[in-house]
Coordinates of C-alpha atoms in Angstrom, one line a residue:
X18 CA 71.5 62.9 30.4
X19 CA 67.9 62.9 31.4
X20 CA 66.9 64.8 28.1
X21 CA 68.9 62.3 26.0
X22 CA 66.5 59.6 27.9
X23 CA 63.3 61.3 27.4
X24 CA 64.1 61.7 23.4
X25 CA 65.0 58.1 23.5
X26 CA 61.5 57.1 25.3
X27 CA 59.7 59.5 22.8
X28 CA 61.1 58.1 20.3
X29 CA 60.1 54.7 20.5
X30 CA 56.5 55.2 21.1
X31 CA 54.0 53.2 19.3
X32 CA 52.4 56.3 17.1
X33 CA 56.5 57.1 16.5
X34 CA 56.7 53.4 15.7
X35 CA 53.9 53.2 13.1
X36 CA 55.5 55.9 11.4
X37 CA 52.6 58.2 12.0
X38 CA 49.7 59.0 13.8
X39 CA 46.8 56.5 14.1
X40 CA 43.9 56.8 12.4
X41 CA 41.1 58.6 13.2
X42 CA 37.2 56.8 14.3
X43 CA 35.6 57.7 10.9
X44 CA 38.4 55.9 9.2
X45 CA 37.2 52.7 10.5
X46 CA 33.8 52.9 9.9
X47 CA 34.4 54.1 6.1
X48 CA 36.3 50.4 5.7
X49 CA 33.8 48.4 7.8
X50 CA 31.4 49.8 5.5
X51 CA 33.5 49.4 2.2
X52 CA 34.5 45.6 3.4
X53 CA 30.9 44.6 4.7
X54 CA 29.1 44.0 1.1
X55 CA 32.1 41.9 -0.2
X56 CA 31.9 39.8 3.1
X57 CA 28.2 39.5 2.6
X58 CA 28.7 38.0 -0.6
X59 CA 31.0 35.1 0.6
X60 CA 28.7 34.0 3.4
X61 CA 25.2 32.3 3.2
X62 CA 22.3 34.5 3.6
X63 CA 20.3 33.8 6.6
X64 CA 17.2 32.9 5.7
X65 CA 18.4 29.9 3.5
X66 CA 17.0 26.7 4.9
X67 CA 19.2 23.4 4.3
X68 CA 18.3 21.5 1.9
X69 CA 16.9 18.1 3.2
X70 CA 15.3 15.0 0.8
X71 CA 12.7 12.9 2.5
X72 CA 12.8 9.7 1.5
X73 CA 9.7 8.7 -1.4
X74 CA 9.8 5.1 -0.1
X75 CA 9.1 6.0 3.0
X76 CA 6.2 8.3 2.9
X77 CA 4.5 6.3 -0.1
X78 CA 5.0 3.2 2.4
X79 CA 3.5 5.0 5.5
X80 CA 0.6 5.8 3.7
X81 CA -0.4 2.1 2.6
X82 CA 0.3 0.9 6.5
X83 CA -2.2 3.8 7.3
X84 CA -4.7 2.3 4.5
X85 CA -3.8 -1.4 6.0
X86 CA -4.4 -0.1 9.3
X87 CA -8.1 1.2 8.5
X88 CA -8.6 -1.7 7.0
X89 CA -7.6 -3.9 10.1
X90 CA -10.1 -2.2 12.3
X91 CA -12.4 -2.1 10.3
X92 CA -12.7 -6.0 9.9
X93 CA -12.7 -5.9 13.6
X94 CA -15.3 -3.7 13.6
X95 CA -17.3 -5.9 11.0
X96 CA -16.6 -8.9 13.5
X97 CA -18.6 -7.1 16.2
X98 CA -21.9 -7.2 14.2
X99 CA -21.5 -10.8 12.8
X100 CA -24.3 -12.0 14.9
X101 CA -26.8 -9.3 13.2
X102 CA -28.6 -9.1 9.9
X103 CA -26.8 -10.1 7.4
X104 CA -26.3 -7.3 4.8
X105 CA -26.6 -4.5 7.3
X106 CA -23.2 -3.1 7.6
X107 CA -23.9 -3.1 3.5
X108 CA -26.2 0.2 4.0
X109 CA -23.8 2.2 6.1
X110 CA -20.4 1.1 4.6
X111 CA -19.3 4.9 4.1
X112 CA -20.5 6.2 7.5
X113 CA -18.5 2.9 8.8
X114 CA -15.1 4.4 6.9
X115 CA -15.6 8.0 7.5
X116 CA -16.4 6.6 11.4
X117 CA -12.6 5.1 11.5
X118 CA -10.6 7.3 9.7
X119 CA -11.8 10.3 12.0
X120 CA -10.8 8.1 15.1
X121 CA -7.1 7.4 13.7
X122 CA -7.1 11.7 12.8
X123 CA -8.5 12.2 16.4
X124 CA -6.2 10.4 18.2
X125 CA -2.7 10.9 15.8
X126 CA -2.7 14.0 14.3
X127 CA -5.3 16.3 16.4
X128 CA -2.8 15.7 19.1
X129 CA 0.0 16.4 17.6
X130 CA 1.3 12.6 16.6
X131 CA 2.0 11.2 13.7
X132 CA -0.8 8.2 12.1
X133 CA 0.1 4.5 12.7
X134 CA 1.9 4.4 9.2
X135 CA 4.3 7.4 9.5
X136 CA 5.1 6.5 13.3
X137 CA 6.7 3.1 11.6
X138 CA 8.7 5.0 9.1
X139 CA 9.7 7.8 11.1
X140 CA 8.0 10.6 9.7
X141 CA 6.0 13.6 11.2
X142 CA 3.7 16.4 9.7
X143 CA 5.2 19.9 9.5
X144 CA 4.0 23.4 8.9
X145 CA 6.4 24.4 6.0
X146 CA 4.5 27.9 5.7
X147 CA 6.4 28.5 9.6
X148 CA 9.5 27.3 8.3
X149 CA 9.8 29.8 5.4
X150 CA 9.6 32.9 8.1
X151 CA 12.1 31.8 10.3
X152 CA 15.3 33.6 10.0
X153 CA 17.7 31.3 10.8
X154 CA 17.8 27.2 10.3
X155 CA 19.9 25.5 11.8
X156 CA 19.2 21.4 10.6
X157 CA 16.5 20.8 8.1
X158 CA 13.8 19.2 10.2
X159 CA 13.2 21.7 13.0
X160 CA 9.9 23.5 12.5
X161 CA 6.8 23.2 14.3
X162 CA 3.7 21.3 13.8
X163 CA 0.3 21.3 11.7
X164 CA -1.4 24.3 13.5
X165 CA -5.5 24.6 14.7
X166 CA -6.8 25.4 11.0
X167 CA -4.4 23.1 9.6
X168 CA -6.1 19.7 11.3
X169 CA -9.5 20.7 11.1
X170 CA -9.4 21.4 7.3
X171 CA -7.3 18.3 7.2
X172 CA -10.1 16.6 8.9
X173 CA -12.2 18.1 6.5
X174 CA -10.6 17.2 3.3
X175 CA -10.0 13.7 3.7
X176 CA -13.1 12.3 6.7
X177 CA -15.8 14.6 5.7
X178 CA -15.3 15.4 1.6
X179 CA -14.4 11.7 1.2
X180 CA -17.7 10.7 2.7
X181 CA -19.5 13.0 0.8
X182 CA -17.8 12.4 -2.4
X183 CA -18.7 8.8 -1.8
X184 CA -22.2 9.3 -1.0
X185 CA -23.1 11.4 -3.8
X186 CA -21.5 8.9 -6.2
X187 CA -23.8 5.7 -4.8
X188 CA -26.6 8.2 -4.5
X189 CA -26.4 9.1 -8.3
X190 CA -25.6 5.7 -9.5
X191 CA -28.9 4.8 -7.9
X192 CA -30.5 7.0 -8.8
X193 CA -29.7 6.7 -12.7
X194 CA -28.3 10.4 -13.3
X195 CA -26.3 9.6 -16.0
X196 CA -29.6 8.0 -17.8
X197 CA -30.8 9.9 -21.1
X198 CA -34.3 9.7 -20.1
X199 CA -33.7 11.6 -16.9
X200 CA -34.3 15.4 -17.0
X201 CA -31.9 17.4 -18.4
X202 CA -30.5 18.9 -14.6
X203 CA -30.2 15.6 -13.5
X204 CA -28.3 15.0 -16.6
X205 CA -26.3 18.2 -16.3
X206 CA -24.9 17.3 -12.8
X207 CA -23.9 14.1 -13.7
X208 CA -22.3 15.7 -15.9
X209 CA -20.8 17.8 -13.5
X210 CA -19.4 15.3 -11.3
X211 CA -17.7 13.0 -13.9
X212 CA -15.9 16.7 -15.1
X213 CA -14.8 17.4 -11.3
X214 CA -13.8 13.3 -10.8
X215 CA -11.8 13.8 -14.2
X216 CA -9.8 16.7 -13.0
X217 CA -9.4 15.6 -9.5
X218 CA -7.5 12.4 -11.4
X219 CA -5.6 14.5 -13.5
X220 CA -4.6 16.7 -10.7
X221 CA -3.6 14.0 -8.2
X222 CA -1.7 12.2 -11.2
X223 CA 0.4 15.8 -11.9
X224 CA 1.1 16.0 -8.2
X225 CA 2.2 12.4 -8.1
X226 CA 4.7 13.0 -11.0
X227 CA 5.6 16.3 -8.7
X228 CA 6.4 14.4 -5.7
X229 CA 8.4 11.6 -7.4
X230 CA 10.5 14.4 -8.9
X231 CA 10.7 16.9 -5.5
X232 CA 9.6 14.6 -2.2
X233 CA 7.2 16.9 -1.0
X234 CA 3.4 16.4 -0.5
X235 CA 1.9 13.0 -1.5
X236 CA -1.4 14.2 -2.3
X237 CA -3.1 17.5 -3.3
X238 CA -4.3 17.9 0.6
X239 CA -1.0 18.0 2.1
X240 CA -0.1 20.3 -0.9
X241 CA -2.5 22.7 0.1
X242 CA -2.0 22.8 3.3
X243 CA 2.0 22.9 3.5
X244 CA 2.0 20.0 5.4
X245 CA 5.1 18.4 4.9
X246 CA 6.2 15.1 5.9
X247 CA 9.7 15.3 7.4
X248 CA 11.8 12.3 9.7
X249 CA 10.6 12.4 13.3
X250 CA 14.2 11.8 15.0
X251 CA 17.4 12.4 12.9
X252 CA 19.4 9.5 14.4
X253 CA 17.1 7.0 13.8
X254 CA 17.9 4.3 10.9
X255 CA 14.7 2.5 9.2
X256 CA 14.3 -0.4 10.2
X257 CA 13.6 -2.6 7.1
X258 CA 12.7 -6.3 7.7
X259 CA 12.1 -8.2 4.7
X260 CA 11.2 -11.6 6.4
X261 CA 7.7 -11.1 5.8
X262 CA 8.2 -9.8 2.4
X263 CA 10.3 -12.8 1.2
X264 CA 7.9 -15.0 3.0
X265 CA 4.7 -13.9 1.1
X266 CA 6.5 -13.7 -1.8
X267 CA 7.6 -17.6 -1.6
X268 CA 4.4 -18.5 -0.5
X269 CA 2.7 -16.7 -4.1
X270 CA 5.4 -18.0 -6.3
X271 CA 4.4 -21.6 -4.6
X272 CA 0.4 -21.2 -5.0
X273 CA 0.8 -19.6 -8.6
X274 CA 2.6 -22.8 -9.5
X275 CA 0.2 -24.8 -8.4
X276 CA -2.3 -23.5 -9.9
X277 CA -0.8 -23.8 -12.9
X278 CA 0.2 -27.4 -12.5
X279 CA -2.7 -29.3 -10.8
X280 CA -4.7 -28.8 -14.0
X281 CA -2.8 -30.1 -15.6
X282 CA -2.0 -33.4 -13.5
X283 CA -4.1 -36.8 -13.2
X284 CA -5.0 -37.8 -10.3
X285 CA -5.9 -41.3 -11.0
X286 CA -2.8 -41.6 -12.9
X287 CA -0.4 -40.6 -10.1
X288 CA -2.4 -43.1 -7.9
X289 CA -1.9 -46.1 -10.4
X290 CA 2.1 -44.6 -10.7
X291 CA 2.6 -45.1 -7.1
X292 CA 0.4 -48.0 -6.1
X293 CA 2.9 -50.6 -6.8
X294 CA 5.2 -49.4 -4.3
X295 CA 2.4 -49.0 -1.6
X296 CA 2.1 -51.1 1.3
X297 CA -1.8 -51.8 1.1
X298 CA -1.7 -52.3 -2.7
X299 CA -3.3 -55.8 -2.2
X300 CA -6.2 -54.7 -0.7
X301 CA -8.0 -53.8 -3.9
X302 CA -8.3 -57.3 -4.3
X303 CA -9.5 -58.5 -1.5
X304 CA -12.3 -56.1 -1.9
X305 CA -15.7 -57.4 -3.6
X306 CA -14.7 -57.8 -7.1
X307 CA -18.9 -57.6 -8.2
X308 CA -18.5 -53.5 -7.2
X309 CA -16.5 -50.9 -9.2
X310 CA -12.9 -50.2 -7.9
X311 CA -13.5 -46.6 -8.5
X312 CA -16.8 -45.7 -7.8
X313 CA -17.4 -48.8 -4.6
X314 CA -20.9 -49.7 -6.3
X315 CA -22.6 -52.2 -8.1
X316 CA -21.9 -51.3 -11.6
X317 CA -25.3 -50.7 -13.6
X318 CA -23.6 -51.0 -17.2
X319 CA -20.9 -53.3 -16.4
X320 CA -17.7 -53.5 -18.1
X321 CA -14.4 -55.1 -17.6
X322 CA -10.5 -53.7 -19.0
X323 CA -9.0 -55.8 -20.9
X324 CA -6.7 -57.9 -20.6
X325 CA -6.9 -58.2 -16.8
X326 CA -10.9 -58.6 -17.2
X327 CA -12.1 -56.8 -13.3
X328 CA -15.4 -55.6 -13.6
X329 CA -15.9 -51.4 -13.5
X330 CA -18.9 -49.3 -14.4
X331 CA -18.9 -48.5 -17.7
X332 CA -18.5 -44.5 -17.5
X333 CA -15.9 -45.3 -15.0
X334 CA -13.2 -47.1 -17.1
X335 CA -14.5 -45.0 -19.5
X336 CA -13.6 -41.8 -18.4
X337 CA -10.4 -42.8 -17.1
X338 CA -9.3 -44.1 -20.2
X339 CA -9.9 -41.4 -22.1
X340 CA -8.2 -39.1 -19.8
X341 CA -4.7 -40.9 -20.3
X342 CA -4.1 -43.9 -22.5
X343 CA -1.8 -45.3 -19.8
X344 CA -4.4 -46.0 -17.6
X345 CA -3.4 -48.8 -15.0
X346 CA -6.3 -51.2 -13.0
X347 CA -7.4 -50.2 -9.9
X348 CA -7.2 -53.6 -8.6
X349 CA -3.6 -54.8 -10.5
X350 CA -2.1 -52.0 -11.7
X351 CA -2.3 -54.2 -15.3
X352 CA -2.0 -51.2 -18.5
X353 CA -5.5 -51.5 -19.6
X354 CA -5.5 -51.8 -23.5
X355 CA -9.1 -52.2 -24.1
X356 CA -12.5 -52.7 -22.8
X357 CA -15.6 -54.8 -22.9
X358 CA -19.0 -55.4 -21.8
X359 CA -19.6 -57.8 -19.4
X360 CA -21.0 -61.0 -20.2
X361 CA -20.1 -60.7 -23.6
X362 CA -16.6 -62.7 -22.8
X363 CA -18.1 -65.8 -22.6
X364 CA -20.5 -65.5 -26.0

């Protein structure tokens, strides 16, 4: 009984069970190794970083509000020395720029903030050289900051070579380098900078048809530092207000038209169209009828319009009657048809 019990238990273990014996340790490392490369393949490999698009509104608009801003304290700035010699600010114009922009790099980006203009639209400056040796990315606008070398050529690039590029060009213009009689190194460095102020154009405009078609780096300095705008927070919206926008653009539409139609109105002929329905219209009459209802003086060369005969000078009535031949009195709103000198009515 007992042995019948044993080859019962024996019998129903899990290696009899399987149908054989299990398999040995190298066994499952030989398939681990066989099945890892296909896995591999299915899976992203780590060092892919997702793909994130910066909006080209956003970073073309932060850098006009950072151009705006500049140009805000600078008249400020200008308002400070109103009371001085006029024409003095003039001289030092460029030290004046170069003075601000260093004070909005100094106090945004040297400590690790973003400028005026990309603190309204959300954006920050980020090293994209660190981002391309991490190994794993985990949302697309982690990363850290511009580092040490990264602001000071910054700095560099856009206060201190802007101020000199700008220097040397009033410099030379004063100068006269580009003038024939100068000598021919004088001639040959102008000739110089107009070559570098060509390419730098044709540079810029290649890295602006770049960005429009990638996002990435407005401007050859950000380009050659990595510095690449990305959003600040993830979650926040922009805010877009176009209250201002519509207003401004109400306001040109309104002054463009009337520039274009107060040429081309008369004033004295609106006056004489609505003086009939004024309340004061008699008091042209009660006025000294020996003076000129337009000019309020004696006339020297009088004349009167016909047919109401009231006396005007005679450049007066004629001037208005020339500009529109439905000129009305001044005094009775009568069409006048003609004119005539005075004192000649009675002959």
């Amino acid at each position: 009984m007992r042995e019948t019990l044993a080859s019962t238990s024996s019998s129903t273990s899990p290696a009899t069970a399987s149908g054989g014996v299990p398999p040995a340790e190298s066994a499952w490392i030989t398939t681990c190794d066989r099945i890892s490369p296909r896995w591999q393949s299915f899976a992203l490999p780590p060092q892919a970083a997702i793909p994130i698009v910066i909006s080209r509104v956003n970073q073309v608009d932060a850098a006009r509000l950072d151009v705006e801003m500049s140009a805000m304290l600078k008249e400020q700035l200008v308002k400070v020395f109103s009371v001085m010699k006029p024409g003095l600010l003039f001289q030092y114009e460029a030290e004046l720029d170069a003075f601000l922009e260093f004070l909005i790099w100094r106090f945004s980006i040297w400590v690790d903030k973003p400028t005026p203009g990309n603190a309204l639209m959300n954006l920050r400056y980020r090293d994209e050289r660190a981002i391309e040796m991490r190994e794993k990315v985990r949302t697309g606008l982690e990363g850290p900051g511009l580092t040490m070398a990264q602001k000071i050529w910054y700095c560099i690039a856009t206060v201190g070579g802007q101020y000199i590029w700008t220097r040397l060009q009033s410099f030379s213009a004063f100068r006269r380098w580009g003038d024939s009689e100068q000598r021919s190194v004088v001639n040959r460095a102008w000739y110089i900078i107009q070559r570098i102020e060509g390419f730098y154009k044709a540079a810029s405009f290649t890295n602006l048809l770049i960005f429009l078609y990638s996002g990435r780096y407005r401007n050859l300095i950000e380009r050659a530092l990595r510095a690449r705008l990305v959003y600040g927070s993830p979650h926040m919206n922009r805010a877009v207000s176009f209250e201002y926008m519509n207003r401004q653009l109400v306001w040109n539409e309104f002054s463009e038209m009337l520039l274009l139609l107060l040429p081309i109105l008369n004033s004295a002929s609106i006056k004489s169209v609505f003086r009939p329905f004024s309340k004061d219209k008699s008091s042209g009459s009660t006025g000294d009828e020996t003076q000129c209802p337009i000019c309020h003086i004696n006339p020297t060369i009088g004349y009167v319009a016909l047919p109401c005969q009231h006396r005007y000078c005679y450049y007066c009535l004629r001037t208005r009657c020339a500009a529109t031949t439905s000129f009305r009195c001044s005094r009775c709103s009568e069409p006048v048809v003609a004119m005539q000198r005075h004192g000649s009515i009675n002959t």
